[in-house]
mmCIF file of C-alpha atoms in Angstrom:
data_model
loop_
_atom_site.group_PDB
_atom_site.id
_atom_site.type_symbol
_atom_site.label_atom_id
_atom_site.label_comp_id
_atom_site.label_asym_id
_atom_site.label_seq_id
_atom_site.Cartn_x
_atom_site.Cartn_y
_atom_site.Cartn_z
ATOM 1 C CA UNK A 707 69.180 21.831 8.059
ATOM 2 C CA UNK A 708 67.376 22.419 4.730
ATOM 3 C CA UNK A 709 64.325 20.343 3.931
ATOM 4 C CA UNK A 710 64.935 18.003 1.017
ATOM 5 C CA UNK A 711 62.212 18.657 -1.536
ATOM 6 C CA UNK A 712 62.682 15.170 -2.954
ATOM 7 C CA UNK A 713 60.638 13.861 -0.029
ATOM 8 C CA UNK A 714 57.585 15.663 -1.384
ATOM 9 C CA UNK A 715 58.354 14.782 -4.993
ATOM 10 C CA UNK A 716 58.654 11.075 -4.153
ATOM 11 C CA UNK A 717 55.600 10.971 -1.886
ATOM 12 C CA UNK A 718 53.274 8.170 -3.043
ATOM 13 C CA UNK A 719 49.945 9.987 -3.240
ATOM 14 C CA UNK A 720 48.219 7.041 -4.973
ATOM 15 C CA UNK A 721 49.018 4.708 -2.088
ATOM 16 C CA UNK A 722 47.681 7.204 0.460
ATOM 17 C CA UNK A 723 44.482 7.767 -1.539
ATOM 18 C CA UNK A 724 43.847 4.010 -1.806
ATOM 19 C CA UNK A 725 44.130 3.691 1.969
ATOM 20 C CA UNK A 726 41.886 6.703 2.643
ATOM 21 C CA UNK A 727 39.251 5.403 0.203
ATOM 22 C CA UNK A 728 39.108 2.107 2.109
ATOM 23 C CA UNK A 729 38.903 3.891 5.466
ATOM 24 C CA UNK A 730 36.046 6.054 4.155
ATOM 25 C CA UNK A 731 34.207 2.950 2.942
ATOM 26 C CA UNK A 732 34.730 1.399 6.357
ATOM 27 C CA UNK A 733 33.424 4.419 8.286
ATOM 28 C CA UNK A 734 30.311 4.669 6.093
ATOM 29 C CA UNK A 735 29.474 1.010 6.575
ATOM 30 C CA UNK A 736 30.224 0.995 10.307
ATOM 31 C CA UNK A 737 27.822 3.927 10.675
ATOM 32 C CA UNK A 738 25.160 1.935 8.848
ATOM 33 C CA UNK A 739 25.878 -1.356 10.635
ATOM 34 C CA UNK A 740 25.593 0.284 14.058
ATOM 35 C CA UNK A 741 22.843 2.793 13.141
ATOM 36 C CA UNK A 742 25.187 5.660 13.933
ATOM 37 C CA UNK A 743 25.874 4.397 17.444
ATOM 38 C CA UNK A 744 28.940 4.749 19.656
ATOM 39 C CA UNK A 745 31.022 2.356 17.556
ATOM 40 C CA UNK A 746 31.151 4.886 14.724
ATOM 41 C CA UNK A 747 32.387 7.621 17.060
ATOM 42 C CA UNK A 748 35.046 5.327 18.510
ATOM 43 C CA UNK A 749 36.239 4.289 15.055
ATOM 44 C CA UNK A 750 36.415 7.957 14.030
ATOM 45 C CA UNK A 751 38.529 8.628 17.125
ATOM 46 C CA UNK A 752 40.861 5.737 16.282
ATOM 47 C CA UNK A 753 41.118 7.091 12.734
ATOM 48 C CA UNK A 754 42.221 10.451 14.159
ATOM 49 C CA UNK A 755 44.786 8.732 16.403
ATOM 50 C CA UNK A 756 45.965 6.779 13.353
ATOM 51 C CA UNK A 757 46.531 9.986 11.391
ATOM 52 C CA UNK A 758 48.524 11.436 14.295
ATOM 53 C CA UNK A 759 50.603 8.250 14.565
ATOM 54 C CA UNK A 760 51.278 8.232 10.824
ATOM 55 C CA UNK A 761 53.070 11.600 10.931
ATOM 56 C CA UNK A 762 56.238 10.452 12.771
ATOM 57 C CA UNK A 763 56.086 7.060 11.041
ATOM 58 C CA UNK A 764 56.293 8.800 7.657
ATOM 59 C CA UNK A 765 58.850 11.450 8.663
ATOM 60 C CA UNK A 766 61.429 9.433 10.651
ATOM 61 C CA UNK A 767 63.757 7.368 8.436
ATOM 62 C CA UNK A 768 62.414 3.801 8.439
ATOM 63 C CA UNK A 769 65.948 2.412 8.796
ATOM 64 C CA UNK A 770 65.725 3.324 12.482
ATOM 65 C CA UNK A 771 63.460 0.293 12.784
ATOM 66 C CA UNK A 772 66.325 -1.908 11.613
ATOM 67 C CA UNK A 773 68.130 -1.054 14.843
ATOM 68 C CA UNK A 774 64.998 -1.270 17.008
ATOM 69 C CA UNK A 775 63.419 -4.343 15.407
ATOM 70 C CA UNK A 776 64.097 -6.773 18.245
ATOM 71 C CA UNK A 777 63.173 -4.147 20.868
ATOM 72 C CA UNK A 778 59.767 -3.602 19.228
ATOM 73 C CA UNK A 779 59.254 -7.355 19.011
ATOM 74 C CA UNK A 780 60.152 -7.736 22.698
ATOM 75 C CA UNK A 781 57.720 -5.011 23.787
ATOM 76 C CA UNK A 782 54.820 -6.554 21.853
ATOM 77 C CA UNK A 783 55.762 -10.019 23.150
ATOM 78 C CA UNK A 784 55.605 -8.669 26.707
ATOM 79 C CA UNK A 785 52.164 -7.229 25.919
ATOM 80 C CA UNK A 786 50.992 -10.662 24.753
ATOM 81 C CA UNK A 787 52.209 -12.169 28.029
ATOM 82 C CA UNK A 788 50.417 -9.359 29.853
ATOM 83 C CA UNK A 789 47.156 -10.210 28.107
ATOM 84 C CA UNK A 790 47.243 -13.735 29.525
ATOM 85 C CA UNK A 791 48.113 -12.390 32.971
ATOM 86 C CA UNK A 792 45.658 -9.512 33.398
ATOM 87 C CA UNK A 793 43.815 -9.004 30.110
ATOM 88 C CA UNK A 794 40.080 -8.440 29.931
ATOM 89 C CA UNK A 795 37.886 -11.447 29.194
ATOM 90 C CA UNK A 796 35.092 -11.008 26.666
ATOM 91 C CA UNK A 797 32.978 -13.776 25.079
ATOM 92 C CA UNK A 798 35.210 -16.426 26.628
ATOM 93 C CA UNK A 799 38.475 -14.995 25.243
ATOM 94 C CA UNK A 800 41.208 -12.982 26.962
ATOM 95 C CA UNK A 801 42.463 -10.748 24.126
ATOM 96 C CA UNK A 802 42.312 -7.115 25.283
ATOM 97 C CA UNK A 803 44.211 -4.834 27.646
ATOM 98 C CA UNK A 804 42.196 -1.936 29.053
ATOM 99 C CA UNK A 805 44.012 1.404 29.263
ATOM 100 C CA UNK A 806 41.588 3.921 30.727
ATOM 101 C CA UNK A 807 38.599 4.089 28.406
ATOM 102 C CA UNK A 808 40.555 2.438 25.577
ATOM 103 C CA UNK A 809 41.024 -1.252 24.856
ATOM 104 C CA UNK A 810 43.930 -2.476 22.754
ATOM 105 C CA UNK A 811 44.432 -5.898 21.193
ATOM 106 C CA UNK A 812 48.170 -6.714 21.237
ATOM 107 C CA UNK A 813 47.728 -9.605 18.779
ATOM 108 C CA UNK A 814 47.116 -7.001 16.052
ATOM 109 C CA UNK A 815 50.387 -5.182 16.763
ATOM 110 C CA UNK A 816 52.203 -8.533 16.900
ATOM 111 C CA UNK A 817 51.726 -8.799 13.129
ATOM 112 C CA UNK A 818 53.797 -5.712 12.318
ATOM 113 C CA UNK A 819 56.296 -6.464 15.091
ATOM 114 C CA UNK A 820 56.940 -9.889 13.547
ATOM 115 C CA UNK A 821 57.404 -8.379 10.072
ATOM 116 C CA UNK A 822 59.958 -5.856 11.356
ATOM 117 C CA UNK A 823 61.850 -8.447 13.436
ATOM 118 C CA UNK A 824 62.061 -10.898 10.523
ATOM 119 C CA UNK A 825 63.178 -8.104 8.184
ATOM 120 C CA UNK A 826 65.958 -7.205 10.628
ATOM 121 C CA UNK A 827 67.075 -10.827 10.878
ATOM 122 C CA UNK A 828 67.154 -11.476 7.125
ATOM 123 C CA UNK A 829 68.800 -8.091 6.493
ATOM 124 C CA UNK A 830 71.596 -9.092 8.888
ATOM 125 C CA UNK A 831 71.991 -12.646 7.547
ATOM 126 C CA UNK A 832 71.304 -12.326 3.838
ATOM 127 C CA UNK A 833 71.710 -15.505 1.758
ATOM 128 C CA UNK A 834 71.433 -15.480 -2.019
ATOM 129 C CA UNK A 835 71.281 -19.278 -2.369
ATOM 130 C CA UNK A 836 68.457 -19.896 0.075
ATOM 131 C CA UNK A 837 68.293 -20.410 3.832
ATOM 132 C CA UNK A 838 69.030 -23.716 5.521
ATOM 133 C CA UNK A 839 67.071 -25.229 8.402
ATOM 134 C CA UNK A 840 69.669 -24.010 10.895
ATOM 135 C CA UNK A 841 69.471 -20.450 9.573
ATOM 136 C CA UNK A 842 65.668 -20.481 9.754
ATOM 137 C CA UNK A 843 65.559 -21.769 13.320
ATOM 138 C CA UNK A 844 65.603 -18.320 14.962
ATOM 139 C CA UNK A 845 63.019 -16.694 12.643
ATOM 140 C CA UNK A 846 60.814 -19.761 13.074
ATOM 141 C CA UNK A 847 60.972 -19.291 16.850
ATOM 142 C CA UNK A 848 60.071 -15.615 16.318
ATOM 143 C CA UNK A 849 56.862 -16.722 14.612
ATOM 144 C CA UNK A 850 56.016 -19.633 16.936
ATOM 145 C CA UNK A 851 56.376 -17.684 20.195
ATOM 146 C CA UNK A 852 53.552 -15.175 19.501
ATOM 147 C CA UNK A 853 51.574 -17.938 17.789
ATOM 148 C CA UNK A 854 51.467 -19.962 21.012
ATOM 149 C CA UNK A 855 50.610 -16.964 23.186
ATOM 150 C CA UNK A 856 47.814 -15.787 20.889
ATOM 151 C CA UNK A 857 46.428 -19.320 20.483
ATOM 152 C CA UNK A 858 46.263 -19.525 24.281
ATOM 153 C CA UNK A 859 43.887 -16.520 24.474
ATOM 154 C CA UNK A 860 42.283 -18.311 22.481
ATOM 155 C CA UNK A 861 42.398 -16.606 19.071
ATOM 156 C CA UNK A 862 43.323 -19.218 16.500
ATOM 157 C CA UNK A 863 42.648 -16.851 13.584
ATOM 158 C CA UNK A 864 45.167 -14.227 14.720
ATOM 159 C CA UNK A 865 47.601 -16.941 15.799
ATOM 160 C CA UNK A 866 47.489 -18.605 12.398
ATOM 161 C CA UNK A 867 47.992 -15.190 10.818
ATOM 162 C CA UNK A 868 51.458 -15.053 12.398
ATOM 163 C CA UNK A 869 52.407 -18.282 10.627
ATOM 164 C CA UNK A 870 50.963 -17.032 7.324
ATOM 165 C CA UNK A 871 53.029 -13.844 7.526
ATOM 166 C CA UNK A 872 56.205 -15.703 8.454
ATOM 167 C CA UNK A 873 55.671 -18.312 5.742
ATOM 168 C CA UNK A 874 55.134 -15.619 3.107
ATOM 169 C CA UNK A 875 58.323 -13.829 4.112
ATOM 170 C CA UNK A 876 60.263 -17.123 4.175
ATOM 171 C CA UNK A 877 59.215 -17.805 0.581
ATOM 172 C CA UNK A 878 60.107 -14.276 -0.503
ATOM 173 C CA UNK A 879 63.624 -14.390 0.931
ATOM 174 C CA UNK A 880 64.114 -17.861 -0.589
ATOM 175 C CA UNK A 881 64.262 -21.111 1.336
ATOM 176 C CA UNK A 882 66.605 -23.914 0.288
ATOM 177 C CA UNK A 883 64.663 -26.142 -2.138
ATOM 178 C CA UNK A 884 65.375 -29.372 -0.290
ATOM 179 C CA UNK A 885 64.278 -27.775 2.978
ATOM 180 C CA UNK A 886 61.080 -26.530 1.342
ATOM 181 C CA UNK A 887 60.223 -30.052 0.165
ATOM 182 C CA UNK A 888 60.998 -31.466 3.617
ATOM 183 C CA UNK A 889 58.845 -28.860 5.378
ATOM 184 C CA UNK A 890 55.989 -29.522 2.947
ATOM 185 C CA UNK A 891 56.096 -33.251 3.680
ATOM 186 C CA UNK A 892 56.275 -32.583 7.416
ATOM 187 C CA UNK A 893 53.242 -30.283 7.173
ATOM 188 C CA UNK A 894 51.007 -32.891 5.557
ATOM 189 C CA UNK A 895 49.948 -34.606 8.837
ATOM 190 C CA UNK A 896 49.419 -31.290 10.663
ATOM 191 C CA UNK A 897 45.699 -30.978 9.783
ATOM 192 C CA UNK A 898 45.031 -34.468 11.200
ATOM 193 C CA UNK A 899 47.039 -33.786 14.374
ATOM 194 C CA UNK A 900 45.342 -30.408 14.838
ATOM 195 C CA UNK A 901 41.898 -31.916 14.355
ATOM 196 C CA UNK A 902 42.491 -34.695 16.863
ATOM 197 C CA UNK A 903 44.514 -32.950 19.554
ATOM 198 C CA UNK A 904 44.662 -29.146 19.155
ATOM 199 C CA UNK A 905 41.305 -27.810 18.014
ATOM 200 C CA UNK A 906 38.507 -27.068 20.482
ATOM 201 C CA UNK A 907 35.040 -28.457 19.842
ATOM 202 C CA UNK A 908 33.739 -25.078 18.663
ATOM 203 C CA UNK A 909 36.638 -24.807 16.186
ATOM 204 C CA UNK A 910 35.889 -28.251 14.752
ATOM 205 C CA UNK A 911 32.269 -27.166 14.544
ATOM 206 C CA UNK A 912 33.199 -24.147 12.420
ATOM 207 C CA UNK A 913 34.985 -26.349 9.909
ATOM 208 C CA UNK A 914 32.108 -28.829 9.717
ATOM 209 C CA UNK A 915 29.652 -25.962 9.393
ATOM 210 C CA UNK A 916 31.620 -24.589 6.446
ATOM 211 C CA UNK A 917 30.998 -27.870 4.620
ATOM 212 C CA UNK A 918 27.287 -27.988 5.467
ATOM 213 C CA UNK A 919 25.965 -24.838 7.202
ATOM 214 C CA UNK A 920 22.376 -26.095 6.983
ATOM 215 C CA UNK A 921 23.236 -28.950 9.341
ATOM 216 C CA UNK A 922 22.828 -26.473 12.218
ATOM 217 C CA UNK A 923 21.103 -23.371 10.769
ATOM 218 C CA UNK A 924 20.222 -21.836 14.135
ATOM 219 C CA UNK A 925 23.501 -22.713 15.818
ATOM 220 C CA UNK A 926 26.963 -23.110 14.332
ATOM 221 C CA UNK A 927 25.778 -22.410 10.783
ATOM 222 C CA UNK A 928 23.863 -19.246 11.665
ATOM 223 C CA UNK A 929 26.713 -16.785 10.964
ATOM 224 C CA UNK A 930 27.533 -18.152 7.529
ATOM 225 C CA UNK A 931 23.894 -18.539 6.452
ATOM 226 C CA UNK A 932 22.934 -14.989 7.460
ATOM 227 C CA UNK A 933 26.065 -13.629 5.800
ATOM 228 C CA UNK A 934 25.337 -15.355 2.506
ATOM 229 C CA UNK A 935 21.715 -14.158 2.641
ATOM 230 C CA UNK A 936 22.928 -10.582 3.116
ATOM 231 C CA UNK A 937 25.449 -10.802 0.267
ATOM 232 C CA UNK A 938 22.975 -12.444 -2.108
ATOM 233 C CA UNK A 939 20.071 -10.122 -1.310
ATOM 234 C CA UNK A 940 22.089 -7.058 -2.267
ATOM 235 C CA UNK A 941 21.759 -7.888 -5.950
ATOM 236 C CA UNK A 942 23.510 -5.701 -8.493
ATOM 237 C CA UNK A 943 23.112 -2.224 -6.987
ATOM 238 C CA UNK A 944 22.153 -3.022 -3.377
ATOM 239 C CA UNK A 945 19.242 -2.013 -1.150
ATOM 240 C CA UNK A 946 20.616 1.407 -0.305
ATOM 241 C CA UNK A 947 22.396 3.048 2.616
ATOM 242 C CA UNK A 948 21.011 1.839 5.961
ATOM 243 C CA UNK A 949 18.343 -0.157 4.111
ATOM 244 C CA UNK A 950 19.743 -3.667 4.406
ATOM 245 C CA UNK A 951 17.268 -5.858 6.265
ATOM 246 C CA UNK A 952 19.854 -8.355 7.534
ATOM 247 C CA UNK A 953 21.968 -5.598 9.073
ATOM 248 C CA UNK A 954 19.285 -3.199 10.281
ATOM 249 C CA UNK A 955 17.173 -5.966 11.842
ATOM 250 C CA UNK A 956 20.290 -7.441 13.499
ATOM 251 C CA UNK A 957 20.036 -10.847 11.851
ATOM 252 C CA UNK A 958 23.717 -10.618 10.923
ATOM 253 C CA UNK A 959 26.034 -11.339 13.894
ATOM 254 C CA UNK A 960 29.221 -9.284 14.365
ATOM 255 C CA UNK A 961 28.066 -7.138 11.458
ATOM 256 C CA UNK A 962 30.366 -4.193 12.228
ATOM 257 C CA UNK A 963 33.502 -6.327 12.669
ATOM 258 C CA UNK A 964 33.970 -9.731 11.021
ATOM 259 C CA UNK A 965 30.962 -9.435 8.705
ATOM 260 C CA UNK A 966 31.212 -5.801 7.620
ATOM 261 C CA UNK A 967 31.635 -6.915 3.988
ATOM 262 C CA UNK A 968 28.210 -8.572 4.200
ATOM 263 C CA UNK A 969 26.684 -5.244 5.274
ATOM 264 C CA UNK A 970 28.509 -3.508 2.438
ATOM 265 C CA UNK A 971 27.314 -5.864 -0.294
ATOM 266 C CA UNK A 972 23.733 -5.966 1.009
ATOM 267 C CA UNK A 973 23.452 -2.174 0.927
ATOM 268 C CA UNK A 974 25.670 -1.405 -2.094
ATOM 269 C CA UNK A 975 25.311 -4.654 -4.016
ATOM 270 C CA UNK A 976 27.689 -6.183 -6.519
ATOM 271 C CA UNK A 977 28.828 -2.704 -7.580
ATOM 272 C CA UNK A 978 29.808 -1.768 -4.035
ATOM 273 C CA UNK A 979 31.666 -5.049 -3.587
ATOM 274 C CA UNK A 980 33.582 -4.544 -6.852
ATOM 275 C CA UNK A 981 34.513 -0.955 -5.945
ATOM 276 C CA UNK A 982 35.760 -2.079 -2.529
ATOM 277 C CA UNK A 983 37.728 -4.988 -3.943
ATOM 278 C CA UNK A 984 39.113 -2.680 -6.641
ATOM 279 C CA UNK A 985 40.392 -0.320 -3.942
ATOM 280 C CA UNK A 986 41.939 -3.255 -2.080
ATOM 281 C CA UNK A 987 43.633 -4.513 -5.252
ATOM 282 C CA UNK A 988 44.945 -1.001 -5.968
ATOM 283 C CA UNK A 989 46.343 -0.789 -2.437
ATOM 284 C CA UNK A 990 48.049 -4.175 -2.830
ATOM 285 C CA UNK A 991 49.489 -3.178 -6.223
ATOM 286 C CA UNK A 992 50.914 0.106 -4.926
ATOM 287 C CA UNK A 993 52.265 -1.630 -1.807
ATOM 288 C CA UNK A 994 53.999 -4.278 -3.917
ATOM 289 C CA UNK A 995 55.516 -1.534 -6.047
ATOM 290 C CA UNK A 996 57.005 -0.074 -2.881
ATOM 291 C CA UNK A 997 58.547 -3.469 -2.070
ATOM 292 C CA UNK A 998 59.947 -3.892 -5.593
ATOM 293 C CA UNK A 999 61.451 -0.379 -5.693
ATOM 294 C CA UNK A 1000 62.857 -0.214 -2.148
ATOM 295 C CA UNK A 1001 66.605 0.349 -2.189
ATOM 296 C CA UNK A 1002 67.601 -1.861 0.727
ATOM 297 C CA UNK A 1003 66.669 -5.382 1.755
ATOM 298 C CA UNK A 1004 65.174 -4.285 5.064
ATOM 299 C CA UNK A 1005 62.761 -1.950 3.278
ATOM 300 C CA UNK A 1006 61.945 -4.613 0.686
ATOM 301 C CA UNK A 1007 61.080 -7.232 3.305
ATOM 302 C CA UNK A 1008 59.056 -4.832 5.476
ATOM 303 C CA UNK A 1009 57.067 -3.571 2.469
ATOM 304 C CA UNK A 1010 56.481 -7.118 1.207
ATOM 305 C CA UNK A 1011 55.424 -8.211 4.696
ATOM 306 C CA UNK A 1012 52.904 -5.360 4.959
ATOM 307 C CA UNK A 1013 51.579 -6.258 1.506
ATOM 308 C CA UNK A 1014 51.100 -9.825 2.765
ATOM 309 C CA UNK A 1015 49.400 -8.432 5.889
ATOM 310 C CA UNK A 1016 46.826 -6.618 3.756
ATOM 311 C CA UNK A 1017 46.429 -9.454 1.251
ATOM 312 C CA UNK A 1018 45.829 -12.258 3.729
ATOM 313 C CA UNK A 1019 43.521 -10.105 5.847
ATOM 314 C CA UNK A 1020 41.339 -9.209 2.850
ATOM 315 C CA UNK A 1021 41.404 -12.691 1.306
ATOM 316 C CA UNK A 1022 40.494 -14.527 4.528
ATOM 317 C CA UNK A 1023 37.782 -12.076 5.582
ATOM 318 C CA UNK A 1024 36.023 -11.955 2.203
ATOM 319 C CA UNK A 1025 36.268 -15.746 1.795
ATOM 320 C CA UNK A 1026 34.858 -16.096 5.312
ATOM 321 C CA UNK A 1027 31.748 -13.964 4.701
ATOM 322 C CA UNK A 1028 31.120 -15.756 1.383
ATOM 323 C CA UNK A 1029 31.114 -19.131 3.120
ATOM 324 C CA UNK A 1030 34.389 -20.238 1.520
ATOM 325 C CA UNK A 1031 36.456 -20.232 4.724
ATOM 326 C CA UNK A 1032 35.711 -20.981 8.395
ATOM 327 C CA UNK A 1033 34.743 -18.071 10.638
ATOM 328 C CA UNK A 1034 38.047 -17.174 12.286
ATOM 329 C CA UNK A 1035 37.609 -13.533 13.272
ATOM 330 C CA UNK A 1036 40.087 -11.900 10.872
ATOM 331 C CA UNK A 1037 39.050 -8.245 10.222
ATOM 332 C CA UNK A 1038 38.851 -6.702 6.747
ATOM 333 C CA UNK A 1039 41.793 -4.249 6.525
ATOM 334 C CA UNK A 1040 40.821 -0.581 7.007
ATOM 335 C CA UNK A 1041 37.092 -1.429 6.875
ATOM 336 C CA UNK A 1042 36.123 -3.620 9.847
ATOM 337 C CA UNK A 1043 35.447 -1.968 13.188
ATOM 338 C CA UNK A 1044 38.343 -2.247 15.614
ATOM 339 C CA UNK A 1045 40.689 0.409 16.955
ATOM 340 C CA UNK A 1046 43.789 -1.769 17.232
ATOM 341 C CA UNK A 1047 43.341 -3.152 13.713
ATOM 342 C CA UNK A 1048 42.752 0.291 12.188
ATOM 343 C CA UNK A 1049 45.757 1.754 14.018
ATOM 344 C CA UNK A 1050 47.916 -1.165 12.844
ATOM 345 C CA UNK A 1051 46.807 -0.716 9.229
ATOM 346 C CA UNK A 1052 47.371 3.047 9.265
ATOM 347 C CA UNK A 1053 50.817 2.788 10.867
ATOM 348 C CA UNK A 1054 51.697 0.103 8.303
ATOM 349 C CA UNK A 1055 50.481 2.426 5.534
ATOM 350 C CA UNK A 1056 52.671 5.198 6.935
ATOM 351 C CA UNK A 1057 55.640 2.848 6.910
ATOM 352 C CA UNK A 1058 54.991 2.001 3.248
ATOM 353 C CA UNK A 1059 54.860 5.734 2.443
ATOM 354 C CA UNK A 1060 58.144 6.178 4.318
ATOM 355 C CA UNK A 1061 59.901 3.426 2.366
ATOM 356 C CA UNK A 1062 58.506 4.685 -0.937
ATOM 357 C CA UNK A 1063 59.459 8.290 -0.232
ATOM 358 C CA UNK A 1064 63.098 7.356 0.400
ATOM 359 C CA UNK A 1065 63.591 4.984 -2.521
ATOM 360 C CA UNK A 1066 65.833 7.489 -4.319
ATOM 361 C CA UNK A 1067 67.498 8.969 -1.268
ATOM 362 C CA UNK A 1068 70.461 6.612 -0.798
#
């Protein structure tokens, strides 16, 4: 069977370059944040595994996922159940499954699994006039099931991310206007109920600390205060590679994961932050173009869902390190340390390239 040269002609090089630029920025800053320790080597290994995984994801027609959407969702759901049953506990949370010398975090893969499952559902039951409450019941259950399992770990940040992704997709596929108003009114008391009955003490503390971090500068407010010091001390051009005092002297907690953007801005300053955010915006723009130009609804929804995945991850993480959002442990896409997150982002990038490459093929 002859190779169709249109695959190469339609390959979205700009999208790939945007992703690789962000990964390079991440590797450089992880090296600095960990002083070239083992975390850098592990991230480099996960990057290699991500490149290997991207090859079949790009080559195999993405429409195969339309048939396997519920199977993928079921496998990831079983992994989330497995985490609660025999997952490894670290810092009071049960979020990881150890496989040999590797540790994977199923809550990361649950994001893409939910996007694919919702795309399959809405592809099968397409409505041009908006979806009713009855028609949204099943996709709502799809989002709530992993939400509850992930919240049980506990990981409220990743759990809430499931609802953000589902809500974004619901709005994109169009919800009946009356239902949207009803859901909005029903959502109004949720913050009060969550505050009184659902949130743990440490989670309430994070919210209160966001309002006034100096109320507990050596306790709950320590993360935010040290992060803002790091960001502010970078100035216009930064202190230089591996020269940030907050990072190198270990004043900044979780500096290679949640607070990697603080390390970046301390060492590379305002210019480094703008370059990084410019690369993120470029990635989002190219990803949205894939969604707009996809030739089937399944591809459109998957591409839009991945765009939302990148957008919400970047927006929450950057707002978090700037003291504009509670510390919830959401990694910065492609940049924060974390094998599962990097693998998820690279596979998602490969899927975007796949959808883009086939936009003229059928």
